[in-house]
Every structure is written in structure tokens, then in C-alpha cells.
Short mmCIF file of C-alpha atoms and ligand atoms in Angstrom, two decimals:
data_model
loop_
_atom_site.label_atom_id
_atom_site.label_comp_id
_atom_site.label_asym_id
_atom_site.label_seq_id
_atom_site.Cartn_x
_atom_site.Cartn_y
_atom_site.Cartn_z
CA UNK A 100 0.00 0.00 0.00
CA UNK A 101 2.73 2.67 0.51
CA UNK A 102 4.65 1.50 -1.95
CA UNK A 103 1.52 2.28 -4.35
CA UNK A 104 1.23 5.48 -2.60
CA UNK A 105 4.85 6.66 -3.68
CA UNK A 106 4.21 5.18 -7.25
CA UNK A 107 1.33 7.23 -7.81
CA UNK A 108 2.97 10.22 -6.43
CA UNK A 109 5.97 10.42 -9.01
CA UNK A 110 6.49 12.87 -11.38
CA UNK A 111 4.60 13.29 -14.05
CA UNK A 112 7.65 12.50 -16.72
CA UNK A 113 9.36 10.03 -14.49
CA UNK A 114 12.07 7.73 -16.26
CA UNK A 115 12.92 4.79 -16.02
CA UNK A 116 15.27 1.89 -18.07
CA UNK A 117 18.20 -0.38 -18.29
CA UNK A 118 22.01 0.87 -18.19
CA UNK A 119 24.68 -1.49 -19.62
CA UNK A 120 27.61 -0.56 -18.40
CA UNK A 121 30.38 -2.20 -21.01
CA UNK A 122 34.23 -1.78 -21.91
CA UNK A 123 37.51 -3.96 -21.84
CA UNK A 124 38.56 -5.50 -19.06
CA UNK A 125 39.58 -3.47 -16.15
CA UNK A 126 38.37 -0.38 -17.04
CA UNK A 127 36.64 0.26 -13.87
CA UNK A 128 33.22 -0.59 -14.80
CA UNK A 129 32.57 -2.18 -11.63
CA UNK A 130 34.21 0.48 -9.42
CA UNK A 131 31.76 2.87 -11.48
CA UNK A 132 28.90 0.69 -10.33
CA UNK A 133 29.46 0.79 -6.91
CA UNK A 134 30.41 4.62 -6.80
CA UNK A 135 26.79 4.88 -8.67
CA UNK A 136 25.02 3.07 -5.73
CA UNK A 137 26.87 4.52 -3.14
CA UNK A 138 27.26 0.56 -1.78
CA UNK A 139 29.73 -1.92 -3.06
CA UNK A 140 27.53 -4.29 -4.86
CA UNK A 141 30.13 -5.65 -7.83
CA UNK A 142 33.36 -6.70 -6.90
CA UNK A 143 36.72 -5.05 -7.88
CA UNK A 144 40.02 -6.24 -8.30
CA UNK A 145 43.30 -5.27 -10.22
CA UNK A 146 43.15 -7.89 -12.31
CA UNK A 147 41.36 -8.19 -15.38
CA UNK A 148 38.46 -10.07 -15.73
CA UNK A 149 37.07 -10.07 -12.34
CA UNK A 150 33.47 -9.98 -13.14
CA UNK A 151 32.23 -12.62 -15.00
CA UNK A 152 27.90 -12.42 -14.48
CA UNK A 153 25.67 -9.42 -15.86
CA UNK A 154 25.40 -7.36 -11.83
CA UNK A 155 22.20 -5.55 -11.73
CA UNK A 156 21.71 -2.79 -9.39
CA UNK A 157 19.45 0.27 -9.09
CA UNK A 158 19.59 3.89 -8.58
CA UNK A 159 16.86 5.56 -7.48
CA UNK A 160 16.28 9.53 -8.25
CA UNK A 161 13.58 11.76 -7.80
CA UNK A 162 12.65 11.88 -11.67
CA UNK A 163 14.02 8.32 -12.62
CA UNK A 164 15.20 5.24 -11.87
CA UNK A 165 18.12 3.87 -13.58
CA UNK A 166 18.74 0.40 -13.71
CA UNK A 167 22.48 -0.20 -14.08
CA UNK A 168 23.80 -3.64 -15.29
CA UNK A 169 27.99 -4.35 -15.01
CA UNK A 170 29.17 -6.24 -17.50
CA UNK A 171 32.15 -9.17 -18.02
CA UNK A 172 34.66 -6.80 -19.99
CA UNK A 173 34.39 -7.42 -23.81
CA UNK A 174 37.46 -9.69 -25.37
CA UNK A 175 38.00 -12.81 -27.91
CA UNK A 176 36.81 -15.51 -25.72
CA UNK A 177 39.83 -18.35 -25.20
CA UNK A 178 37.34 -21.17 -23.29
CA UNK A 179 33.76 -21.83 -22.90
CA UNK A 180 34.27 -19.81 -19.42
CA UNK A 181 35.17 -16.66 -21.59
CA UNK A 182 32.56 -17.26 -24.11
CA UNK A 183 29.71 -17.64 -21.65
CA UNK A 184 31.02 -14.24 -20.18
CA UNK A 185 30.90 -12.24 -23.93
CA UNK A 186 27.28 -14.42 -24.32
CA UNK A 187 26.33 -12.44 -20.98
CA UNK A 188 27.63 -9.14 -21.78
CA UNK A 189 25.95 -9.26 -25.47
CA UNK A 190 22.79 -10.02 -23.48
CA UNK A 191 23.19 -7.38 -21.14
CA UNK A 192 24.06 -4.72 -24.25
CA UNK A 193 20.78 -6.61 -25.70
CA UNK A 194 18.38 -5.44 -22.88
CA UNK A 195 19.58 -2.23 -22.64
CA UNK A 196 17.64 1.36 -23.31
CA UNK A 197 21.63 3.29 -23.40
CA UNK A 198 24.86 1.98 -22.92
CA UNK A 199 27.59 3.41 -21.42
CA UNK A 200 31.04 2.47 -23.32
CA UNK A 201 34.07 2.99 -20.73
CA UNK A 202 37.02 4.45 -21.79
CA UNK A 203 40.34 3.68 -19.79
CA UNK A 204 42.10 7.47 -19.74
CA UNK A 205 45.77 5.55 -19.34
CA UNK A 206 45.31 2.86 -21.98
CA UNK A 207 46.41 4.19 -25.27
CA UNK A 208 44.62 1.35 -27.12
CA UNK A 209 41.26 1.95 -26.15
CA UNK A 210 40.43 4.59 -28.78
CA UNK A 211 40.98 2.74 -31.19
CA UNK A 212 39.05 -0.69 -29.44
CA UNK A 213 35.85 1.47 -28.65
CA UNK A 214 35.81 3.11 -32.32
CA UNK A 215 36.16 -0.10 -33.98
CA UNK A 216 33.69 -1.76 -31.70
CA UNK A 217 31.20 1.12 -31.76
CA UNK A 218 31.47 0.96 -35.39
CA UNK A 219 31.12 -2.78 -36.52
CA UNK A 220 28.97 -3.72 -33.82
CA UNK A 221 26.87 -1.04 -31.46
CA UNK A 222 25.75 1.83 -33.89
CA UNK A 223 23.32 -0.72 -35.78
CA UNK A 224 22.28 -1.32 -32.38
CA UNK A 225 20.47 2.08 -32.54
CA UNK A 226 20.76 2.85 -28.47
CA UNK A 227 21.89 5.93 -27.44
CA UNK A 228 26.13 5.44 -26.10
CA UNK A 229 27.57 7.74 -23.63
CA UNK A 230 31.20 7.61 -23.93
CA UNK A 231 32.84 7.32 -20.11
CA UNK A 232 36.43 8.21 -19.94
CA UNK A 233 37.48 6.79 -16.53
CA UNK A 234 40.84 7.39 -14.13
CA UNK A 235 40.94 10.79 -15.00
CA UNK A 236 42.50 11.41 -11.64
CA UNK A 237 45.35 9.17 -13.28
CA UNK A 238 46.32 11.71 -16.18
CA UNK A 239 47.34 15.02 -16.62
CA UNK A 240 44.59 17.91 -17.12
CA UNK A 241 45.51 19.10 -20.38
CA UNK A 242 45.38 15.47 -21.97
CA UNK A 243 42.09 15.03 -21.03
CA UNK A 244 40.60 17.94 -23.63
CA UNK A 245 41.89 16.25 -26.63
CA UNK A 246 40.88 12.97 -25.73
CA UNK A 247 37.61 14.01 -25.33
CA UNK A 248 37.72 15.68 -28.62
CA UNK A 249 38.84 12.70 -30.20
CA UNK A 250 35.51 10.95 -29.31
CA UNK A 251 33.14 13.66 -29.68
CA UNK A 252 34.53 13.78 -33.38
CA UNK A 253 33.55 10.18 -33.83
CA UNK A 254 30.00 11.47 -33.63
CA UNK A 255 28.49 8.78 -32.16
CA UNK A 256 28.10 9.39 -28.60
CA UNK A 257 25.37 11.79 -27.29
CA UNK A 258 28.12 12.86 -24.85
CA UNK A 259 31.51 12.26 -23.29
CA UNK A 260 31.90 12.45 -19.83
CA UNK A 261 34.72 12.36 -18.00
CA UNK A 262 35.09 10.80 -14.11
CA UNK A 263 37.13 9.17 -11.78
CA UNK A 264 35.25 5.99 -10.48
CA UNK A 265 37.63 5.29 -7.64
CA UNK A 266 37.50 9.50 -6.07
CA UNK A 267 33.61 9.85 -7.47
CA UNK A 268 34.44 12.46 -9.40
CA UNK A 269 31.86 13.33 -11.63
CA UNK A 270 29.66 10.31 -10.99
CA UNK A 271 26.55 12.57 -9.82
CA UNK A 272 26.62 14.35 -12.66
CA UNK A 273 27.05 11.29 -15.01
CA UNK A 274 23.64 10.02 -13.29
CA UNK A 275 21.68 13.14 -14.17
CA UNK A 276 22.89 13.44 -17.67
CA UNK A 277 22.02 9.04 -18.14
CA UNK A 278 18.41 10.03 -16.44
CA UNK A 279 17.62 12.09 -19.85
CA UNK A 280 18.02 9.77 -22.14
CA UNK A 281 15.97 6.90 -20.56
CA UNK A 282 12.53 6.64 -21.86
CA UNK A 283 9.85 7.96 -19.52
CA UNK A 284 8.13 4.93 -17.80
CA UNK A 285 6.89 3.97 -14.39
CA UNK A 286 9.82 2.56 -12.18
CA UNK A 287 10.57 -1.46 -12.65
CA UNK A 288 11.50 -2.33 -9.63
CA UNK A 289 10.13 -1.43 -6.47
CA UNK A 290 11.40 1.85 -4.55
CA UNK A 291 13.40 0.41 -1.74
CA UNK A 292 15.02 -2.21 -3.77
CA UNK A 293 19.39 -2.42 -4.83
CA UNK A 294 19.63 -5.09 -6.82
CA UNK A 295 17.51 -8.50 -8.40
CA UNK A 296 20.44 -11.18 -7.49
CA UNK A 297 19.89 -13.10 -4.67
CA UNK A 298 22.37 -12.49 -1.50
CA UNK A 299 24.46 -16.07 -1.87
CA UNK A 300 25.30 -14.90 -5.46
CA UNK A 301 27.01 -11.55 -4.03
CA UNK A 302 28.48 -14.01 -0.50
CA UNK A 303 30.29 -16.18 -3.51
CA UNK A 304 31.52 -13.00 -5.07
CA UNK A 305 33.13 -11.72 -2.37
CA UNK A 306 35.04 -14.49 -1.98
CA UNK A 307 36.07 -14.82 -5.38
CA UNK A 308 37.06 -11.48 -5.23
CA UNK A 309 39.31 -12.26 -2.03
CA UNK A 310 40.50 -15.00 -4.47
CA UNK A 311 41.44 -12.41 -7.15
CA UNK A 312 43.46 -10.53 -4.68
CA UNK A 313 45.26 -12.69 -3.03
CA UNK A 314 46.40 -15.24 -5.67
CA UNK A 315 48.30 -14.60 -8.70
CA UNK A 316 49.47 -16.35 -12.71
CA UNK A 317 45.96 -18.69 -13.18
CA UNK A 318 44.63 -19.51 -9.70
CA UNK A 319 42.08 -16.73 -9.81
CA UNK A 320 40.71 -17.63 -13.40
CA UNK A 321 40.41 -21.17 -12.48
CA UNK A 322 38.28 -20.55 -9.14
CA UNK A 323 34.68 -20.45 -9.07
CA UNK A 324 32.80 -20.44 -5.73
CA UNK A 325 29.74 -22.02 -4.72
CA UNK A 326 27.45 -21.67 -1.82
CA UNK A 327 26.87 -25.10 -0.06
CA UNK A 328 24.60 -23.87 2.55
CA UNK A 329 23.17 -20.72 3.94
CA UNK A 330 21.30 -20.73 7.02
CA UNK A 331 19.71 -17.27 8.92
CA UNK A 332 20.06 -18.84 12.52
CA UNK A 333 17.60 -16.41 14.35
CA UNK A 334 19.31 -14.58 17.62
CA UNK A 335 22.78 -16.49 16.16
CA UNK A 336 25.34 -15.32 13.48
CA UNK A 337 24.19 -16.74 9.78
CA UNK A 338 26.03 -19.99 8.92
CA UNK A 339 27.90 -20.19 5.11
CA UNK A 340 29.40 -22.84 3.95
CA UNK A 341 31.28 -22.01 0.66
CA UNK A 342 32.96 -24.34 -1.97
CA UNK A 343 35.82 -22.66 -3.57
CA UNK A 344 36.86 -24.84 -6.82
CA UNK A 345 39.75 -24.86 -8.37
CA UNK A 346 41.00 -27.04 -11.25
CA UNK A 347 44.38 -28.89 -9.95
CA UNK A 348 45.67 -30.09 -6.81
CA UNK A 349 49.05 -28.21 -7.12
CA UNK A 350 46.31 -24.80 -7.12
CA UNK A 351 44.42 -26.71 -3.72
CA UNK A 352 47.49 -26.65 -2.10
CA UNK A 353 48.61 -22.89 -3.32
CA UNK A 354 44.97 -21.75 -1.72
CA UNK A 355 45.39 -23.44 1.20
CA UNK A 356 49.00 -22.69 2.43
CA UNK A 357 51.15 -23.98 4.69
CA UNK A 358 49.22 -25.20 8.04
CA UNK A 359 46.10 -23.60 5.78
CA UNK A 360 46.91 -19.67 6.45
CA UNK A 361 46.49 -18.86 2.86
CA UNK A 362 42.55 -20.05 3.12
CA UNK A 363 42.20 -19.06 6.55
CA UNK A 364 43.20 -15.17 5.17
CA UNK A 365 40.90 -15.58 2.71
CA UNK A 366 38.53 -16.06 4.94
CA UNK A 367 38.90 -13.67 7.10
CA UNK A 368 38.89 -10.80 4.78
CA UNK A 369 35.74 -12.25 3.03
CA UNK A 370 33.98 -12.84 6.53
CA UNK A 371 34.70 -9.40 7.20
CA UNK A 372 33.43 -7.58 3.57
CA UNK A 373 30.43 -10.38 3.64
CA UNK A 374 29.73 -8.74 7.20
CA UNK A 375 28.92 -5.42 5.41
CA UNK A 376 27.27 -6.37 2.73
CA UNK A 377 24.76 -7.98 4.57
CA UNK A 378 24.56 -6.10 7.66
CA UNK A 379 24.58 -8.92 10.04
CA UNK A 380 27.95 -11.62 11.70
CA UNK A 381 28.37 -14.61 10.12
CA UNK A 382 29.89 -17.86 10.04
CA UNK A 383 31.97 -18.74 7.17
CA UNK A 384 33.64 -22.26 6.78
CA UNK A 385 35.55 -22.15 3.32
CA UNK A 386 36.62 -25.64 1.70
CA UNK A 387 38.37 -26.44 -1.69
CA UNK A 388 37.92 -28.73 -3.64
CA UNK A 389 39.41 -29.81 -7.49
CA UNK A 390 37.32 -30.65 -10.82
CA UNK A 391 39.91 -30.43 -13.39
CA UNK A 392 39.04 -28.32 -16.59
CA UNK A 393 35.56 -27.02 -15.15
CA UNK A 394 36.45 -24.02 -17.46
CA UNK A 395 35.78 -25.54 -20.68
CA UNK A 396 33.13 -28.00 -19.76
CA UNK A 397 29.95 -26.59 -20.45
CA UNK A 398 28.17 -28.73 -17.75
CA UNK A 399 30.05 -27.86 -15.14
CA UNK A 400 29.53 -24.12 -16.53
CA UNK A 401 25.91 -24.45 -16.62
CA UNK A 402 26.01 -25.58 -12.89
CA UNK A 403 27.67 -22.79 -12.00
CA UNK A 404 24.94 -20.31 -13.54
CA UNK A 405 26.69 -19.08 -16.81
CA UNK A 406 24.04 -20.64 -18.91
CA UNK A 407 21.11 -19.14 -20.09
P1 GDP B 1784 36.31 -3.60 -14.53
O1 GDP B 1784 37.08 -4.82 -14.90
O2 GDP B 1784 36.09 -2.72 -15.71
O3 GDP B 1784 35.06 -3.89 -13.78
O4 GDP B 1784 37.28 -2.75 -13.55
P2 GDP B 1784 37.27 -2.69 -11.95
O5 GDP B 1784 36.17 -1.84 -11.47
O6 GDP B 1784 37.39 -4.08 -11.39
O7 GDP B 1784 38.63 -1.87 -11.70
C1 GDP B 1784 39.86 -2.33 -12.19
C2 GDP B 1784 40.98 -1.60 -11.46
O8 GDP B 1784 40.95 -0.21 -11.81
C3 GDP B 1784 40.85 -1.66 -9.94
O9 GDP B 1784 42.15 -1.82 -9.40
C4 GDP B 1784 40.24 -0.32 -9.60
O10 GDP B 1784 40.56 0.10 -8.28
C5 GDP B 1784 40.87 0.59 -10.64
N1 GDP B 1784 40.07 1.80 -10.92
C6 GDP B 1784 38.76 1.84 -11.23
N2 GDP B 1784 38.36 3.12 -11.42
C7 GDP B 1784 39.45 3.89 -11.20
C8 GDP B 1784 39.67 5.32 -11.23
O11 GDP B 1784 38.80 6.15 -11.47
N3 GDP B 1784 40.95 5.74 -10.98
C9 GDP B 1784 41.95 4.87 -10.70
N4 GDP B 1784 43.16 5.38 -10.45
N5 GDP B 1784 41.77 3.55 -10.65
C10 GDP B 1784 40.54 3.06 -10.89
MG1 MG B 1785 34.19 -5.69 -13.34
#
């Protein structure tokens, strides 16, 4: 009933529609989500290709709501793995009323990536593209003019707007220029509401993403994480019971350390993020477990939710 209440008090030209968020690897796409939210919904890491499933997550405004979906970053898929992850960042790009193409402003190549992709592949796509050019707190002022240039000449993009995703500079105003160009509809999703994934998918992130920082060469692209049981254990601390995979024993023994310290740091620092996220203490009991080559069998891949 209040929920109806707000609904039918919105403005009269209230907007609403889907956001995908895409680039190459490492861009900051996630880091941009997060600074949207104000909450750390996707997870980050230095290395490239941290995120791997479509992350939904909402912004609410007084004229709009804008419903932002992070994206694997685009490349030439190498195993099923990778090709699931372009087949859910094509979907994502698929669904979308604008997309925002991310520009890294330290990586030389990416002009020439995002003209070449814009060209052969997005501008039959008919969407309006905002062009993001991110880590501007990375690169000297007067380099930033001409870069911009160089993309508004493309004339493809409705605009180019510069940020920094990591100091949230310029995100607020990158919101209110998205809001205009989404189509004017009722909101989607209810009023209160962050995301659509369910809270074990964002538990087995954050330990992936402990993963990712922790463990270098091909441990974290061979680890997937699954979430054996979760249990709310009124007037107790939650119980989780996470099943970190990897695909060979030598990696097992890598993620568990010497008298297990590696796993029990792991641990720790995912207890302590999964804490936040959810607002509440938990339990976390981490084990590992090999299946050899679960990146390029599609069963195993379809198990762990990169199927349609
Ligand atoms: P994604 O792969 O595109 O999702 O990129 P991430 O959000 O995971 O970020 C990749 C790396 O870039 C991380 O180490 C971030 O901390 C860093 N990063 C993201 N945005 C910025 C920024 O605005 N400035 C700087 N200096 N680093 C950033
Ligand atoms: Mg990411």
C-alpha cells in the first residue's frame, strides 16, 4: 500500500530503463557501479576479468530510476568460461535502453578498441552510447581535452563524460545526464530495492574477489565459488558454507598454504566484507575442492549459472 502510494505520487515525466555498463577488461566498470550506488555491490580487483555475471543494481532519483547492469569486460573468448562471459555481456548490451562504453584514460589502445567496436557492432544497435572516460585522476589535465575531442569527433556518442570511479568524481553528474536519455516509464522495480540477485550470489563474489586478490598467474581464473549452505540462525550469526573450486591439486594446495593460512586469510577478509554487505555476523567455513578443466566444460559451466 505505501509502496503504491509513492508510485502514484511520481512525477509526471518520471524515467525509467536499463544501463549497460560495457568496456575492456579493467576499465573500472565495476568500481563505477558501486560509486553509482553509493554501496559496493560488484566486486573489484586489479586484475582483469574479475566480473564474470551481468550485476544488476538500481539507482533511485527523484525523476528516474536507472537500472544499471555491469558487464564481463568485452574480449575474444579463449574457453567456454570466456565465451559464456561475452554471451552475458551481449545479453546485457541486448536489454539495454543506453549503454555506457568505458574508456580507460591511461590505456592508449582503447580509442581505437571502442571506435572499432562502436562501429562494426553497437551503432546498428540504434541505443543511445555515452562515452565514459574513466581514471581521470590518473592523467594530466591538459590530456584530457583532446581525448575528449577525439571521441566527440567520432559522432556517435550523445556525450563524453569524464570521471574518476575510484574519487567519485563526476559520478553525480554522469547520473543526471544518463536520467535524460531513458525513456519515460513507471519505475521497474520497487522503490526500496538495490539489486535482483539473490544475496548467496554476491556471499560467492566476495570471496572470489578475495580470491582475485590474493592469488596470482591462473589460480584466480580457475576458481569459481559455490554456496553449499546458507542458514539465517535467528538470535545467532548466519552460517555459510562455501565451496571454492579450483582445477588442480598443485592450485588446492597454493589456496590453502602452509598449516592452511592462505585459506584461513581468505577467509577472514571475506567474513569481514560479507559482514557489510549484509549487515549482520556470520559464520563462514571455506573448503576447496578440485574438478579439473571445469572451465571448458559446459556442464560444469551451466552448474555454476553461466548458462542461459
Ligand atoms: P572492470 O574490470 O572494468 O570492472 O574494472 P574494476 O572496477 O574491477 O577496476 C579495475 C581496477 O581499476 C581496480 O584496481 C580499480 O581500483 C581501478 N580503478 C577503477 N576506477 C578507477 C579510477 O577512477 N581511478 C583509478 N586510479 N583507478 C581506478
Ligand atoms: Mg568488473
Amino acid at each position: 500500500m505505501k509502496e503504491e502510494l509513492k508510485i502514484q505520487n511520481l512525477a509526471e515525466n518520471f524515467h525509467c530503463g536499463f544501463v549497460a555498463i560495457i568496456g575492456q577488461p579493467n576499465v573500472g566498470k565495476s568500481t563505477l557501479l558501486n560509486g553509482l550506488l553509493d554501496f559496493k555491490l560488484s566486486i573489484v580487483s586489479p586484475k582483469p576479468q574479475t566480473t564474470r555475471q551481468r550485476v544488476l543494481g538500481i539507482v533511485n532519483q527523484p525523476n528516474a530510476q536507472i537500472i544499471f547492469l555491469d558487464t564481463p569486460g568485452l574480449i575474444i573468448p579463449k574457453y567456454e568460461l570466456q565465451s559464456a562471459m561475452m554471451k552475458i555481456a551481449n545479453r546485457a548490451m541486448e536489454a539495454a535502453d543506453v549503454l555506457i562504453v568505458m574508456a580507460d584514460a591511461t590505456s592508449p589502445t582503447d580509442f581505437d578498441f571502442i571506435r572499432d567496436m562502436v562501429t562494426q557492432r553497437l551503432a546498428s544497435m540504434g541505443l543511445p552510447m555515452l562515452l565514459v572516460i574513466n581514471k581521470i585522476d590518473k592523467v594530466p589535465k591538459p590530456e584530457l581535452l583532446p581525448m575528449m575531442d577525439g571521441y566527440l569527433k567520432l559522432d556517435i556518442f550523445k556525450e563524453v563524460v569524464p570521471i574518476s570511479a575510484k574519487k567519485n568524481d563526476n559520478v553525480e553528474r554522469l547520473k543526471s545526464v544518463i536520467a535524460q536519455y531513458l525513456p519515460v516509464a513507471k519505475p521497474f522495480y520497487p522503490l526500496d530495492q538495490l539489486t535482483e540477485q539473490p544475496e548467496r550470489f554476491f556471499v560467492g563474489e566476495i570471496i572470489r574477489e578475495k580470491v582475485f586478490i590474493h592469488f596470482d598467474k591462473e589460480i584466480p581464473y580457475s576458481t569459481e565459488v559455490q554456496i553449499e549452505e546458507f542458514k539465517e540462525r535467528g538470535g545467532s550469526k548466519d552460517f555459510i558454507r562455501a565451496l571454492i573450486i579450483v582445477e588442480r591439486d598443485s592450485q588446492k594446495a597454493i589456496l590453502i598454504g602452509k598449516k592452511g593460512e592462505a585459506l584461513k586469510r581468505v577467509g577472514q577478509h571475506a567474513r569481514e566484507d560479507i559482514e557489510k554487505f549484509l549487515g549482520r555476523g556470520v559464520f563462514l567455513e571455506l573448503l576447496v575442492k578440485v574438478k579439473e578443466e571445469w572451465r571448458k566444460d559446459e556442464s560444469s559451466l551451466r552448474n555454476f549459472g553461466y548458462s542461459d
